[in-house]
Amino acid sequence: MKKSLMSLLAACALSSQTHAEEIKPDTAARFIATFYQAIQQHDLTTVSRMIDDHVVIKVLWIQAAPAQTFSLSKADYLQQLKATWHFASNDHYEIKNLTANIVNGVAVVTLQDNESRVLFGNKAGQLNNLKISLSGDNGNPRIATITSQTAFL
């Protein structure tokens, strides 16, 4: 009896040490800032590592009549970034109104992303209102979902 009680106490002590810490709002905000820094620097390896392999990305193009929704996989999203980096120059990402909260135990970041670039010699841009949820833990967050309402400028 004494031996099994000691084993149970040891197991409880170990499980509390290995339990992942929930993602905190300040960690989520820093993570998203780092994500956009990697995008600005065209660091595809870092961007890819920051996105979960099973990410769900939904883009609502609000200027279409009627509005259209597109779904992207991680591979689709990364390909879009690579194409943008290849064909565009002078790209810039301005992040505004970033807030990070915990909603039902999940870190959720909302922000406004104003993108500008020169594409095929013409100024182009888009305004994205984003909601990004993170999975993982405080030491290793990853982007689990991205929902965007997008308008071209």
GROMACS .gro file of N, CA and C in nm:
model
  459
    1MET      N    1   0.083  -0.119   0.000
    1MET     CA    2   0.000   0.000   0.000
    1MET      C    3   0.087   0.125   0.000
    2LYS      N    4   0.187   0.125   0.086
    2LYS     CA    5   0.275   0.239   0.095
    2LYS      C    6   0.350   0.261  -0.036
    3LYS      N    7   0.390   0.150  -0.100
    3LYS     CA    8   0.463   0.157  -0.226
    3LYS      C    9   0.375   0.214  -0.339
    4SER      N   10   0.250   0.170  -0.344
    4SER     CA   11   0.161   0.220  -0.449
    4SER      C   12   0.126   0.367  -0.426
    5LEU      N   13   0.115   0.410  -0.301
    5LEU     CA   14   0.089   0.550  -0.270
    5LEU      C   15   0.207   0.637  -0.313
    6MET      N   16   0.328   0.589  -0.290
    6MET     CA   17   0.448   0.662  -0.331
    6MET      C   18   0.455   0.673  -0.483
    7SER      N   19   0.419   0.564  -0.552
    7SER     CA   20   0.419   0.565  -0.698
    7SER      C   21   0.318   0.665  -0.751
    8LEU      N   22   0.200   0.668  -0.689
    8LEU     CA   23   0.096   0.762  -0.730
    8LEU      C   24   0.140   0.906  -0.708
    9LEU      N   25   0.201   0.935  -0.595
    9LEU     CA   26   0.250   1.070  -0.567
    9LEU      C   27   0.359   1.110  -0.666
   10ALA      N   28   0.449   1.019  -0.699
   10ALA     CA   29   0.555   1.047  -0.795
   10ALA      C   30   0.497   1.075  -0.933
   11ALA      N   31   0.397   0.998  -0.972
   11ALA     CA   32   0.334   1.018  -1.103
   11ALA      C   33   0.264   1.154  -1.108
   12CYS      N   34   0.198   1.191  -1.000
   12CYS     CA   35   0.131   1.322  -0.995
   12CYS      C   36   0.232   1.436  -1.004
   13ALA      N   37   0.343   1.422  -0.935
   13ALA     CA   38   0.446   1.525  -0.938
   13ALA      C   39   0.505   1.539  -1.078
   14LEU      N   40   0.531   1.428  -1.143
   14LEU     CA   41   0.586   1.433  -1.279
   14LEU      C   42   0.486   1.489  -1.378
   15SER      N   43   0.359   1.453  -1.366
   15SER     CA   44   0.260   1.502  -1.463
   15SER      C   45   0.241   1.652  -1.451
   16SER      N   46   0.251   1.708  -1.333
   16SER     CA   47   0.235   1.853  -1.320
   16SER      C   48   0.355   1.926  -1.378
   17GLN      N   49   0.473   1.862  -1.377
   17GLN     CA   50   0.591   1.924  -1.435
   17GLN      C   51   0.589   1.919  -1.587
   18THR      N   52   0.528   1.816  -1.644
   18THR     CA   53   0.528   1.802  -1.789
   18THR      C   54   0.403   1.861  -1.854
   19HIS      N   55   0.308   1.907  -1.775
   19HIS     CA   56   0.187   1.967  -1.830
   19HIS      C   57   0.223   2.098  -1.901
   20ALA      N   58   0.179   2.114  -2.023
   20ALA     CA   59   0.209   2.233  -2.101
   20ALA      C   60   0.135   2.353  -2.045
   21GLU      N   61   0.203   2.466  -2.043
   21GLU     CA   62   0.144   2.588  -1.994
   21GLU      C   63   0.060   2.653  -2.103
   22GLU      N   64  -0.061   2.694  -2.068
   22GLU     CA   65  -0.152   2.758  -2.162
   22GLU      C   66  -0.088   2.884  -2.221
   23ILE      N   67  -0.115   2.911  -2.347
   23ILE     CA   68  -0.060   3.029  -2.414
   23ILE      C   69  -0.119   3.154  -2.349
   24LYS      N   70  -0.033   3.244  -2.310
   24LYS     CA   71  -0.075   3.369  -2.246
   24LYS      C   72  -0.094   3.477  -2.353
   25PRO      N   73  -0.181   3.575  -2.327
   25PRO     CA   74  -0.205   3.681  -2.426
   25PRO      C   75  -0.078   3.755  -2.469
   26ASP      N   76   0.013   3.785  -2.375
   26ASP     CA   77   0.135   3.856  -2.416
   26ASP      C   78   0.224   3.770  -2.504
   27THR      N   79   0.227   3.639  -2.479
   27THR     CA   80   0.302   3.547  -2.564
   27THR      C   81   0.240   3.542  -2.703
   28ALA      N   82   0.107   3.538  -2.709
   28ALA     CA   83   0.036   3.535  -2.838
   28ALA      C   84   0.065   3.661  -2.918
   29ALA      N   85   0.064   3.776  -2.854
   29ALA     CA   86   0.091   3.902  -2.924
   29ALA      C   87   0.234   3.906  -2.978
   30ARG      N   88   0.330   3.863  -2.897
   30ARG     CA   89   0.470   3.858  -2.943
   30ARG      C   90   0.487   3.759  -3.057
   31PHE      N   91   0.419   3.646  -3.048
   31PHE     CA   92   0.426   3.543  -3.151
   31PHE      C   93   0.378   3.598  -3.285
   32ILE      N   94   0.266   3.668  -3.286
   32ILE     CA   95   0.213   3.724  -3.410
   32ILE      C   96   0.305   3.834  -3.464
   33ALA      N   97   0.363   3.915  -3.375
   33ALA     CA   98   0.459   4.016  -3.420
   33ALA      C   99   0.580   3.949  -3.487
   34THR      N  100   0.627   3.839  -3.430
   34THR     CA  101   0.738   3.764  -3.489
   34THR      C  102   0.697   3.703  -3.622
   35PHE      N  103   0.574   3.654  -3.632
   35PHE     CA  104   0.522   3.597  -3.755
   35PHE      C  105   0.525   3.702  -3.867
   36TYR      N  106   0.477   3.822  -3.839
   36TYR     CA  107   0.477   3.927  -3.941
   36TYR      C  108   0.619   3.975  -3.973
   37GLN      N  109   0.707   3.972  -3.876
   37GLN     CA  110   0.847   4.005  -3.902
   37GLN      C  111   0.907   3.904  -3.999
   38ALA      N  112   0.878   3.776  -3.980
   38ALA     CA  113   0.927   3.672  -4.071
   38ALA      C  114   0.870   3.690  -4.212
   39ILE      N  115   0.743   3.729  -4.221
   39ILE     CA  116   0.683   3.755  -4.352
   39ILE      C  117   0.753   3.874  -4.418
   40GLN      N  118   0.774   3.981  -4.343
   40GLN     CA  119   0.841   4.100  -4.397
   40GLN      C  120   0.982   4.068  -4.446
   41GLN      N  121   1.049   3.975  -4.378
   41GLN     CA  122   1.186   3.937  -4.414
   41GLN      C  123   1.191   3.824  -4.517
   42HIS      N  124   1.075   3.780  -4.564
   42HIS     CA  125   1.065   3.671  -4.663
   42HIS      C  126   1.130   3.543  -4.610
   43ASP      N  127   1.110   3.514  -4.483
   43ASP     CA  128   1.167   3.396  -4.418
   43ASP      C  129   1.063   3.283  -4.418
   44LEU      N  130   1.057   3.212  -4.529
   44LEU     CA  131   0.955   3.107  -4.546
   44LEU      C  132   0.971   2.994  -4.445
   45THR      N  133   1.094   2.961  -4.408
   45THR     CA  134   1.118   2.853  -4.312
   45THR      C  135   1.055   2.887  -4.178
   46THR      N  136   1.077   3.008  -4.130
   46THR     CA  137   1.020   3.049  -4.001
   46THR      C  138   0.868   3.057  -4.010
   47VAL      N  139   0.816   3.117  -4.116
   47VAL     CA  140   0.671   3.126  -4.133
   47VAL      C  141   0.609   2.987  -4.131
   48SER      N  142   0.668   2.894  -4.204
   48SER     CA  143   0.616   2.757  -4.211
   48SER      C  144   0.616   2.690  -4.074
   49ARG      N  145   0.723   2.710  -3.998
   49ARG     CA  146   0.731   2.649  -3.864
   49ARG      C  147   0.626   2.704  -3.770
   50MET      N  148   0.584   2.827  -3.792
   50MET     CA  149   0.489   2.893  -3.702
   50MET      C  150   0.344   2.854  -3.730
   51ILE      N  151   0.320   2.787  -3.842
   51ILE     CA  152   0.184   2.749  -3.882
   51ILE      C  153   0.167   2.599  -3.863
   52ASP      N  154   0.060   2.561  -3.797
   52ASP     CA  155   0.028   2.419  -3.778
   52ASP      C  156   0.003   2.353  -3.913
   53ASP      N  157   0.044   2.229  -3.927
   53ASP     CA  158   0.025   2.157  -4.054
   53ASP      C  159  -0.122   2.142  -4.092
   54HIS      N  160  -0.210   2.146  -3.994
   54HIS     CA  161  -0.354   2.129  -4.019
   54HIS      C  162  -0.431   2.261  -4.006
   55VAL      N  163  -0.363   2.371  -4.029
   55VAL     CA  164  -0.424   2.503  -4.017
   55VAL      C  165  -0.549   2.514  -4.105
   56VAL      N  166  -0.644   2.591  -4.057
   56VAL     CA  167  -0.765   2.623  -4.134
   56VAL      C  168  -0.758   2.773  -4.164
   57ILE      N  169  -0.749   2.807  -4.294
   57ILE     CA  170  -0.740   2.947  -4.335
   57ILE      C  171  -0.862   2.979  -4.422
   58LYS      N  172  -0.938   3.078  -4.378
   58LYS     CA  173  -1.057   3.123  -4.451
   58LYS      C  174  -1.042   3.271  -4.483
   59VAL      N  175  -1.059   3.306  -4.610
   59VAL     CA  176  -1.050   3.444  -4.654
   59VAL      C  177  -1.184   3.484  -4.714
   60LEU      N  178  -1.243   3.589  -4.661
   60LEU     CA  179  -1.367   3.643  -4.714
   60LEU      C  180  -1.332   3.769  -4.793
   61TRP      N  181  -1.350   3.764  -4.924
   61TRP     CA  182  -1.325   3.880  -5.010
   61TRP      C  183  -1.453   3.962  -5.010
   62ILE      N  184  -1.450   4.072  -4.936
   62ILE     CA  185  -1.572   4.149  -4.911
   62ILE      C  186  -1.611   4.239  -5.027
   63GLN      N  187  -1.523   4.264  -5.124
   63GLN     CA  188  -1.557   4.351  -5.237
   63GLN      C  189  -1.630   4.277  -5.349
   64ALA      N  190  -1.626   4.146  -5.347
   64ALA     CA  191  -1.696   4.070  -5.451
   64ALA      C  192  -1.846   4.083  -5.429
   65ALA      N  193  -1.921   4.073  -5.537
   65ALA     CA  194  -2.067   4.080  -5.525
   65ALA      C  195  -2.127   3.952  -5.582
   66PRO      N  196  -2.175   3.864  -5.498
   66PRO     CA  197  -2.171   3.866  -5.352
   66PRO      C  198  -2.031   3.834  -5.299
   67ALA      N  199  -2.010   3.862  -5.170
   67ALA     CA  200  -1.881   3.832  -5.107
   67ALA      C  201  -1.847   3.684  -5.128
   68GLN      N  202  -1.718   3.657  -5.148
   68GLN     CA  203  -1.674   3.521  -5.174
   68GLN      C  204  -1.578   3.475  -5.064
   69THR      N  205  -1.589   3.347  -5.029
   69THR     CA  206  -1.501   3.288  -4.929
   69THR      C  207  -1.409   3.187  -4.996
   70PHE      N  208  -1.282   3.195  -4.960
   70PHE     CA  209  -1.182   3.102  -5.009
   70PHE      C  210  -1.120   3.030  -4.891
   71SER      N  211  -1.089   2.903  -4.908
   71SER     CA  212  -1.020   2.825  -4.805
   71SER      C  213  -0.882   2.789  -4.858
   72LEU      N  214  -0.783   2.802  -4.771
   72LEU     CA  215  -0.645   2.770  -4.808
   72LEU      C  216  -0.587   2.670  -4.710
   73SER      N  217  -0.506   2.579  -4.762
   73SER     CA  218  -0.428   2.490  -4.677
   73SER      C  219  -0.297   2.562  -4.643
   74LYS      N  220  -0.218   2.502  -4.558
   74LYS     CA  221  -0.086   2.557  -4.527
   74LYS      C  222  -0.003   2.568  -4.654
   75ALA      N  223  -0.002   2.463  -4.736
   75ALA     CA  224   0.076   2.464  -4.860
   75ALA      C  225   0.029   2.576  -4.954
   76ASP      N  226  -0.104   2.595  -4.964
   76ASP     CA  227  -0.159   2.702  -5.048
   76ASP      C  228  -0.113   2.839  -4.999
   77TYR      N  229  -0.121   2.859  -4.868
   77TYR     CA  230  -0.083   2.987  -4.807
   77TYR      C  231   0.064   3.017  -4.833
   78LEU      N  232   0.149   2.917  -4.810
   78LEU     CA  233   0.293   2.937  -4.831
   78LEU      C  234   0.323   2.964  -4.978
   79GLN      N  235   0.252   2.898  -5.068
   79GLN     CA  236   0.271   2.922  -5.211
   79GLN      C  237   0.230   3.065  -5.248
   80GLN      N  238   0.122   3.114  -5.188
   80GLN     CA  239   0.079   3.252  -5.213
   80GLN      C  240   0.186   3.351  -5.167
   81LEU      N  241   0.245   3.324  -5.050
   81LEU     CA  242   0.352   3.411  -5.001
   81LEU      C  243   0.471   3.410  -5.097
   82LYS      N  244   0.513   3.290  -5.138
   82LYS     CA  245   0.628   3.280  -5.229
   82LYS      C  246   0.601   3.354  -5.360
   83ALA      N  247   0.482   3.341  -5.415
   83ALA     CA  248   0.448   3.410  -5.539
   83ALA      C  249   0.450   3.561  -5.519
   84THR      N  250   0.394   3.607  -5.409
   84THR     CA  251   0.395   3.750  -5.379
   84THR      C  252   0.538   3.801  -5.368
   85TRP      N  253   0.621   3.730  -5.295
   85TRP     CA  254   0.760   3.771  -5.278
   85TRP      C  255   0.835   3.771  -5.411
   86HIS      N  256   0.803   3.678  -5.498
   86HIS     CA  257   0.872   3.667  -5.625
   86HIS      C  258   0.834   3.779  -5.722
   87PHE      N  259   0.705   3.811  -5.730
   87PHE     CA  260   0.657   3.905  -5.830
   87PHE      C  261   0.643   4.049  -5.779
   88ALA      N  262   0.646   4.069  -5.649
   88ALA     CA  263   0.625   4.202  -5.593
   88ALA      C  264   0.756   4.258  -5.537
   89SER      N  265   0.757   4.389  -5.521
   89SER     CA  266   0.870   4.455  -5.456
   89SER      C  267   0.814   4.559  -5.359
   90ASN      N  268   0.902   4.609  -5.275
   90ASN     CA  269   0.864   4.713  -5.178
   90ASN      C  270   0.744   4.674  -5.095
   91ASP      N  271   0.735   4.546  -5.056
   91ASP     CA  272   0.620   4.507  -4.975
   91ASP      C  273   0.637   4.554  -4.831
   92HIS      N  274   0.524   4.592  -4.775
   92HIS     CA  275   0.522   4.647  -4.639
   92HIS      C  276   0.394   4.601  -4.571
   93TYR      N  277   0.407   4.567  -4.442
   93TYR     CA  278   0.293   4.521  -4.363
   93TYR      C  279   0.280   4.611  -4.242
   94GLU      N  280   0.169   4.683  -4.234
   94GLU     CA  281   0.143   4.769  -4.119
   94GLU      C  282   0.035   4.702  -4.034
   95ILE      N  283   0.071   4.673  -3.909
   95ILE     CA  284  -0.020   4.605  -3.817
   95ILE      C  285  -0.079   4.708  -3.721
   96LYS      N  286  -0.212   4.708  -3.709
   96LYS     CA  287  -0.281   4.799  -3.618
   96LYS      C  288  -0.381   4.720  -3.533
   97ASN      N  289  -0.417   4.780  -3.421
   97ASN     CA  290  -0.525   4.730  -3.335
   97ASN      C  291  -0.507   4.583  -3.296
   98LEU      N  292  -0.386   4.542  -3.267
   98LEU     CA  293  -0.361   4.404  -3.227
   98LEU      C  294  -0.407   4.384  -3.083
   99THR      N  295  -0.494   4.286  -3.063
   99THR     CA  296  -0.536   4.247  -2.929
   99THR      C  297  -0.525   4.096  -2.917
  100ALA      N  298  -0.485   4.052  -2.800
  100ALA     CA  299  -0.473   3.909  -2.773
  100ALA      C  300  -0.553   3.876  -2.648
  101ASN      N  301  -0.636   3.774  -2.658
  101ASN     CA  302  -0.721   3.731  -2.547
  101ASN      C  303  -0.724   3.579  -2.541
  102ILE      N  304  -0.773   3.530  -2.430
  102ILE     CA  305  -0.798   3.387  -2.416
  102ILE      C  306  -0.949   3.369  -2.424
  103VAL      N  307  -0.995   3.291  -2.523
  103VAL     CA  308  -1.137   3.265  -2.544
  103VAL      C  309  -1.159   3.115  -2.532
  104ASN      N  310  -1.233   3.074  -2.429
  104ASN     CA  311  -1.258   2.932  -2.403
  104ASN      C  312  -1.129   2.851  -2.401
  105GLY      N  313  -1.026   2.907  -2.338
  105GLY     CA  314  -0.899   2.837  -2.323
  105GLY      C  315  -0.808   2.843  -2.444
  106VAL      N  316  -0.846   2.919  -2.548
  106VAL     CA  317  -0.767   2.929  -2.671
  106VAL      C  318  -0.717   3.073  -2.686
  107ALA      N  319  -0.588   3.088  -2.720
  107ALA     CA  320  -0.533   3.221  -2.747
  107ALA      C  321  -0.584   3.269  -2.883
  108VAL      N  322  -0.648   3.386  -2.883
  108VAL     CA  323  -0.703   3.443  -3.006
  108VAL      C  324  -0.648   3.585  -3.021
  109VAL      N  325  -0.593   3.612  -3.139
  109VAL     CA  326  -0.537   3.743  -3.169
  109VAL      C  327  -0.621   3.805  -3.281
  110THR      N  328  -0.662   3.929  -3.262
  110THR     CA  329  -0.729   4.003  -3.369
  110THR      C  330  -0.640   4.122  -3.405
  111LEU      N  331  -0.642   4.158  -3.533
  111LEU     CA  332  -0.560   4.269  -3.579
  111LEU      C  333  -0.607   4.316  -3.714
  112GLN      N  334  -0.559   4.433  -3.751
  112GLN     CA  335  -0.581   4.486  -3.884
  112GLN      C  336  -0.445   4.493  -3.952
  113ASP      N  337  -0.435   4.436  -4.071
  113ASP     CA  338  -0.311   4.429  -4.147
  113ASP      C  339  -0.332   4.507  -4.276
  114ASN      N  340  -0.256   4.615  -4.292
  114ASN     CA  341  -0.263   4.695  -4.414
  114ASN      C  342  -0.137   4.665  -4.494
  115GLU      N  343  -0.153   4.597  -4.607
  115GLU     CA  344  -0.040   4.555  -4.689
  115GLU      C  345  -0.028   4.647  -4.810
  116SER      N  346   0.097   4.680  -4.846
  116SER     CA  347   0.121   4.756  -4.968
  116SER      C  348   0.244   4.698  -5.036
  117ARG      N  349   0.246   4.709  -5.171
  117ARG     CA  350   0.358   4.655  -5.250
  117ARG      C  351   0.347   4.711  -5.391
  118VAL      N  352   0.452   4.689  -5.467
  118VAL     CA  353   0.450   4.718  -5.610
  118VAL      C  354   0.446   4.583  -5.679
  119LEU      N  355   0.343   4.562  -5.759
  119LEU     CA  356   0.321   4.434  -5.826
  119LEU      C  357   0.313   4.459  -5.976
  120PHE      N  358   0.408   4.402  -6.050
  120PHE     CA  359   0.415   4.423  -6.196
  120PHE      C  360   0.416   4.571  -6.231
  121GLY      N  361   0.489   4.650  -6.151
  121GLY     CA  362   0.505   4.792  -6.179
  121GLY      C  363   0.392   4.881  -6.129
  122ASN      N  364   0.290   4.824  -6.069
  122ASN     CA  365   0.176   4.902  -6.019
  122ASN      C  366   0.165   4.889  -5.868
  123LYS      N  367   0.126   5.001  -5.804
  123LYS     CA  368   0.102   4.995  -5.660
  123LYS      C  369  -0.020   4.909  -5.633
  124ALA      N  370  -0.008   4.823  -5.535
  124ALA     CA  371  -0.119   4.735  -5.496
  124ALA      C  372  -0.121   4.724  -5.345
  125GLY      N  373  -0.234   4.684  -5.293
  125GLY     CA  374  -0.243   4.666  -5.149
  125GLY      C  375  -0.373   4.599  -5.111
  126GLN      N  376  -0.379   4.565  -4.986
  126GLN     CA  377  -0.502   4.507  -4.933
  126GLN      C  378  -0.511   4.535  -4.784
  127LEU      N  379  -0.633   4.540  -4.738
  127LEU     CA  380  -0.662   4.559  -4.597
  127LEU      C  381  -0.727   4.431  -4.547
  128ASN      N  382  -0.668   4.373  -4.443
  128ASN     CA  383  -0.718   4.247  -4.386
  128ASN      C  384  -0.757   4.270  -4.241
  129ASN      N  385  -0.877   4.232  -4.205
  129ASN     CA  386  -0.917   4.224  -4.065
  129ASN      C  387  -0.908   4.077  -4.028
  130LEU      N  388  -0.815   4.046  -3.938
  130LEU     CA  389  -0.780   3.907  -3.909
  130LEU      C  390  -0.816   3.864  -3.769
  131LYS      N  391  -0.851   3.737  -3.760
  131LYS     CA  392  -0.869   3.669  -3.632
  131LYS      C  393  -0.785   3.542  -3.642
  132ILE      N  394  -0.685   3.531  -3.555
  132ILE     CA  395  -0.590   3.419  -3.559
  132ILE      C  396  -0.595   3.347  -3.426
  133SER      N  397  -0.618   3.216  -3.430
  133SER     CA  398  -0.615   3.137  -3.306
  133SER      C  399  -0.489   3.053  -3.305
  134LEU      N  400  -0.438   3.032  -3.185
  134LEU     CA  401  -0.313   2.959  -3.167
  134LEU      C  402  -0.337   2.828  -3.095
  135SER      N  403  -0.261   2.728  -3.133
  135SER     CA  404  -0.261   2.599  -3.062
  135SER      C  405  -0.123   2.580  -3.002
  136GLY      N  406  -0.103   2.469  -2.936
  136GLY     CA  407   0.026   2.442  -2.873
  136GLY      C  408   0.025   2.490  -2.729
  137ASP      N  409   0.141   2.532  -2.682
  137ASP     CA  410   0.150   2.581  -2.545
  137ASP      C  411   0.231   2.710  -2.543
  138ASN      N  412   0.247   2.766  -2.424
  138ASN     CA  413   0.312   2.896  -2.409
  138ASN      C  414   0.456   2.894  -2.461
  139GLY      N  415   0.522   2.777  -2.456
  139GLY     CA  416   0.659   2.766  -2.504
  139GLY      C  417   0.670   2.737  -2.652
  140ASN      N  418   0.562   2.690  -2.715
  140ASN     CA  419   0.567   2.653  -2.857
  140ASN      C  420   0.431   2.675  -2.924
  141PRO      N  421   0.387   2.800  -2.933
  141PRO     CA  422   0.258   2.824  -3.000
  141PRO      C  423   0.270   2.804  -3.151
  142ARG      N  424   0.156   2.775  -3.214
  142ARG     CA  425   0.148   2.761  -3.360
  142ARG      C  426   0.014   2.815  -3.405
  143ILE      N  427   0.009   2.866  -3.525
  143ILE     CA  428  -0.115   2.919  -3.580
  143ILE      C  429  -0.205   2.803  -3.619
  144ALA      N  430  -0.325   2.798  -3.560
  144ALA     CA  431  -0.421   2.691  -3.586
  144ALA      C  432  -0.528   2.734  -3.686
  145THR      N  433  -0.574   2.859  -3.675
  145THR     CA  434  -0.674   2.910  -3.769
  145THR      C  435  -0.643   3.056  -3.802
  146ILE      N  436  -0.677   3.092  -3.925
  146ILE     CA  437  -0.672   3.232  -3.968
  146ILE      C  438  -0.804   3.259  -4.040
  147THR      N  439  -0.874   3.362  -3.994
  147THR     CA  440  -0.995   3.407  -4.061
  147THR      C  441  -0.972   3.552  -4.099
  148SER      N  442  -0.991   3.583  -4.227
  148SER     CA  443  -0.962   3.717  -4.277
  148SER      C  444  -1.079   3.773  -4.356
  149GLN      N  445  -1.110   3.899  -4.331
  149GLN     CA  446  -1.200   3.975  -4.417
  149GLN      C  447  -1.110   4.070  -4.495
  150THR      N  448  -1.105   4.053  -4.627
  150THR     CA  449  -1.005   4.120  -4.710
  150THR      C  450  -1.069   4.212  -4.813
  151ALA      N  451  -1.011   4.331  -4.826
  151ALA     CA  452  -1.049   4.426  -4.930
  151ALA      C  453  -0.922   4.472  -5.001
  152PHE      N  454  -0.926   4.477  -5.132
  152PHE     CA  455  -0.811   4.525  -5.209
  152PHE      C  456  -0.815   4.676  -5.216
  153LEU      N  457  -0.699   4.737  -5.207
  153LEU     CA  458  -0.688   4.884  -5.207
  153LEU      C  459  -0.643   4.934  -5.343
   0.00000   0.00000   0.00000
